[in-house]
Amino acid sequence: MSVPLGRVLIADDQVNILDALKLLLGGEGYEVATAASPAELIKELERSDFDVALIDLNYTRDTTSGQEGFELLDRMKGIDPTLPVLVMTGWSSVSGAVEAMRRGARDYIEKPWDDDKLVAAVQTQLELRRALRRSRRLQEENTRLQRRDLPTFIAEAPAMKAVRETIERVAASDASVLITGEHGTGKEVVASLLHRLSARANRPLVTMNAGGLSEGVAESELFGHVKGAFTDARTDRIGCFELADEGTLFLDEIANMPIRLQPKLLRVLQTGEVQKVGSSRVIFVNVRVISATNADLSAEIATGRFREDLLYRLNTVVIHLPGLRERREDIFPLAEHYLARFGERYRRPLEGFDRSARQALESHLWPGNVRELGHAIERAVLMARGRDITAVDLGLQAPVGGQPASEEMSLDQAEKIFIQKVLARHGGDVRKAADQLGMSRSALYRRLQHFGL
Ligand SMILES: Nc1ncnc2c1ncn2[C@@H]1O[C@H](COP(=O)(O)OP(=O)(O)OP(=O)(O)O)[C@@H](O)[C@H]1O
Ligand SMILES: [Mg+2]
């Protein structure tokens, strides 16, 4: 026997109609199941999977209103929402067919039917169903792939609680998010996390870095241009807005956006209408905007380098990433994460950090934040000679220019930094540090506690 073209479920309360349809579709190569009542139809559906259903709208309860058929459609949708349903209607009830389609039926067939038309309608629905299933499967696979690709984001410190909560709360929405924080605090990671957790995850995340671009270049970059728009425009160019359509546009280093371009950017954000440079045609885009900066935008506004109205369009939600020194609880989890990553990359099965390394990691100020930590661990993995990474492998230096000038510090601040430097010099050894500082070990411990070191 050949493989059936597909499985069709037919429901009608008239046995002669069921028989005729079974003969017709069976003869065309379909496998046919029949049901003489709504209850039987539901039972069949619950028992197995069909490719198409062909149902009458009227059964014995009342034979003209179609009400039974409508209820049946709703129940069928509850069992298999993707099953295409064709309804059969008497010659006078077009309104019934319209209502049935409103409730999810795909098409209708008038009784008495034309054999060829009926077979063609069944075939069409079957193909649509297959295409739909295929595309759902692909979509599902994509989503899974992307989930697997979620960037690592370590945020266990109490100072990161608000950050984590905000990400969870706003990721799915289309709200504009402004991410602030020093260099290397993870602004780009958060932007990609927000995108990956949103409904736009299967669409592009396009990054535009406004840093160091001249006004003209930035304008083309954002909106695109047409050939001949200016001397160098030899071909058409698609802008970031267009590329990010239905996805997310990440405007990095937004404080550097040329001031003359800012009103135009604001207008596009407000209207979703983009015009390429040199063209009068309007393109409509649907873009979610995430921006990031390590500058103090209110200071930029005060000096006239940034427009306040643009800021208000960008900062519906603000996520501020604290510096690594303000979330010391994250230092070790991050260090372990990098150790595993670089250990694998360089094939060095290191076990962990010895005491001196831990103290060095803890007392360092990390002016370059997570990025600096990543580099330090990578270097240490390459340097390490033993099973554990030591303070010497880390080779952390006191930062150059990472602190306020000493004459601007309070005595307390200066003492803290001095103690940290001495500790780092002795690889975190408190006894040696205390010796150098000319104080007892317990006095040094008290100072360390006082400074939260
Ligand atoms: N919370 C975190 N968990 C894991 N990795 C992180 C985290 N934060 C940052 N990183 C990593 O640190 C590095 C720097 O992060 P990122 O590029 O996002 O910083 P940034 O704030 O955009 O810096 P810049 O202002 O210099 O552009 C990246 O390699 C990133 O993967
Ligand atoms: Mg960045």
CSV table of N, CA, C and O and ligand atoms in Angstrom, one decimal, residues 152-155 160 181-190 250 252-253 294 321 327 330 334 337-338 341 370-371, ligand 1:
chain,number,residue,atom,x,y,z
A,152,THR,N,27.1,35.3,28.9
A,152,THR,CA,27.3,35.1,30.3
A,152,THR,C,27.2,36.5,31.0
A,152,THR,O,27.8,37.5,30.6
A,153,PHE,N,26.4,36.5,32.0
A,153,PHE,CA,26.2,37.8,32.8
A,153,PHE,C,26.2,37.4,34.2
A,153,PHE,O,25.2,36.9,34.8
A,154,ILE,N,27.3,37.7,34.9
A,154,ILE,CA,27.4,37.4,36.3
A,154,ILE,C,27.1,38.6,37.1
A,154,ILE,O,27.6,39.7,36.9
A,155,ALA,N,26.1,38.5,38.0
A,155,ALA,CA,25.6,39.6,38.8
A,155,ALA,C,25.1,39.1,40.1
A,155,ALA,O,23.9,39.1,40.3
A,160,MET,N,24.1,44.6,42.4
A,160,MET,CA,23.6,44.3,41.0
A,160,MET,C,22.1,43.8,41.0
A,160,MET,O,21.6,43.5,40.0
A,181,GLY,N,27.5,53.6,32.8
A,181,GLY,CA,28.5,52.9,33.6
A,181,GLY,C,29.9,53.1,33.0
A,181,GLY,O,30.0,53.5,31.8
A,182,GLU,N,30.9,53.0,33.8
A,182,GLU,CA,32.3,53.2,33.4
A,182,GLU,C,32.7,52.2,32.3
A,182,GLU,O,32.0,51.2,32.1
A,183,HIS,N,33.8,52.4,31.7
A,183,HIS,CA,34.4,51.5,30.7
A,183,HIS,C,34.5,50.1,31.3
A,183,HIS,O,34.9,49.9,32.4
A,184,GLY,N,34.1,49.1,30.5
A,184,GLY,CA,34.3,47.7,30.9
A,184,GLY,C,33.3,47.2,32.0
A,184,GLY,O,33.6,46.1,32.6
A,185,THR,N,32.2,47.9,32.2
A,185,THR,CA,31.3,47.4,33.3
A,185,THR,C,30.3,46.5,32.7
A,185,THR,O,29.5,45.9,33.5
A,186,GLY,N,30.2,46.3,31.4
A,186,GLY,CA,29.3,45.3,30.8
A,186,GLY,C,28.1,45.9,30.1
A,186,GLY,O,27.1,45.3,30.0
A,187,LYS,N,28.2,47.2,29.7
A,187,LYS,CA,27.1,47.8,29.0
A,187,LYS,C,26.7,47.1,27.7
A,187,LYS,O,25.5,46.9,27.5
A,188,GLU,N,27.7,46.6,27.0
A,188,GLU,CA,27.3,45.9,25.7
A,188,GLU,C,26.7,44.6,26.0
A,188,GLU,O,25.8,44.1,25.3
A,189,VAL,N,27.2,43.9,27.1
A,189,VAL,CA,26.6,42.6,27.5
A,189,VAL,C,25.2,42.8,27.8
A,189,VAL,O,24.3,42.0,27.4
A,190,VAL,N,24.9,43.8,28.6
A,190,VAL,CA,23.5,44.1,29.0
A,190,VAL,C,22.6,44.4,27.8
A,190,VAL,O,21.5,43.9,27.6
A,250,PHE,N,21.4,49.3,18.8
A,250,PHE,CA,22.2,49.6,19.9
A,250,PHE,C,23.0,50.8,19.6
A,250,PHE,O,24.0,50.7,18.8
A,252,ASP,N,25.8,52.9,20.7
A,252,ASP,CA,26.8,52.9,21.7
A,252,ASP,C,27.5,54.2,21.8
A,252,ASP,O,27.6,54.9,20.7
A,253,GLU,N,28.0,54.6,22.9
A,253,GLU,CA,28.7,55.9,23.1
A,253,GLU,C,27.8,57.0,22.6
A,253,GLU,O,28.3,57.9,21.8
A,294,ASN,N,29.3,56.2,28.8
A,294,ASN,CA,30.0,56.2,30.1
A,294,ASN,C,30.2,57.7,30.5
A,294,ASN,O,30.9,58.0,31.5
A,321,LEU,N,25.3,50.5,35.6
A,321,LEU,CA,26.1,49.4,36.0
A,321,LEU,C,27.2,50.0,36.9
A,321,LEU,O,28.0,50.8,36.5
A,327,ARG,N,31.1,46.3,43.6
A,327,ARG,CA,30.4,45.0,43.7
A,327,ARG,C,31.4,43.9,43.8
A,327,ARG,O,31.6,43.1,43.0
A,330,ASP,N,31.2,40.2,43.2
A,330,ASP,CA,31.3,39.6,41.9
A,330,ASP,C,32.7,39.2,41.4
A,330,ASP,O,32.8,38.6,40.4
A,334,LEU,N,33.4,36.1,38.8
A,334,LEU,CA,33.9,36.5,37.5
A,334,LEU,C,35.3,35.9,37.2
A,334,LEU,O,35.5,35.4,36.1
A,337,HIS,N,34.9,32.4,36.4
A,337,HIS,CA,34.4,32.2,35.0
A,337,HIS,C,35.5,32.4,34.0
A,337,HIS,O,35.6,31.6,33.1
A,338,TYR,N,36.3,33.4,34.2
A,338,TYR,CA,37.4,33.6,33.2
A,338,TYR,C,38.5,32.5,33.3
A,338,TYR,O,39.1,32.2,32.3
A,341,ARG,N,37.2,29.7,31.3
A,341,ARG,CA,37.2,30.0,29.9
A,341,ARG,C,38.6,30.0,29.3
A,341,ARG,O,38.9,29.3,28.3
A,370,VAL,N,35.3,45.0,34.6
A,370,VAL,CA,35.3,43.6,34.3
A,370,VAL,C,36.3,43.3,33.1
A,370,VAL,O,36.9,42.2,33.1
A,371,ARG,N,36.4,44.2,32.2
A,371,ARG,CA,37.3,44.0,31.1
A,371,ARG,C,38.8,43.8,31.7
A,371,ARG,O,39.5,42.9,31.2
B,1,LIG,N1,28.5,40.8,34.4
B,1,LIG,C1,29.3,40.2,33.6
B,1,LIG,N2,29.4,38.9,33.5
B,1,LIG,C2,30.3,38.3,32.6
B,1,LIG,N3,31.1,39.0,31.8
B,1,LIG,C3,31.0,40.4,31.8
B,1,LIG,C4,30.1,41.0,32.7
B,1,LIG,N4,30.2,42.4,32.5
B,1,LIG,C5,31.2,42.5,31.5
B,1,LIG,N5,31.6,41.3,31.1
B,1,LIG,C6,32.7,41.1,30.1
B,1,LIG,O1,33.6,42.2,30.2
B,1,LIG,C7,34.0,42.7,28.9
B,1,LIG,C8,33.6,44.2,28.9
B,1,LIG,O2,32.2,44.3,28.8
B,1,LIG,P1,31.5,45.3,27.8
B,1,LIG,O3,32.2,45.4,26.5
B,1,LIG,O4,30.0,45.0,27.8
B,1,LIG,O5,31.7,46.7,28.6
B,1,LIG,P2,31.2,48.2,28.3
B,1,LIG,O6,30.6,48.7,29.5
B,1,LIG,O7,30.5,48.2,27.0
B,1,LIG,O8,32.6,48.9,28.1
B,1,LIG,P3,33.0,50.2,27.2
B,1,LIG,O9,32.4,51.4,27.8
B,1,LIG,O10,34.5,50.2,27.2
B,1,LIG,O11,32.5,49.9,25.8
B,1,LIG,C9,33.3,41.9,27.9
B,1,LIG,O12,34.2,40.9,27.5
B,1,LIG,C10,32.2,41.3,28.6
B,1,LIG,O13,31.8,40.0,28.1
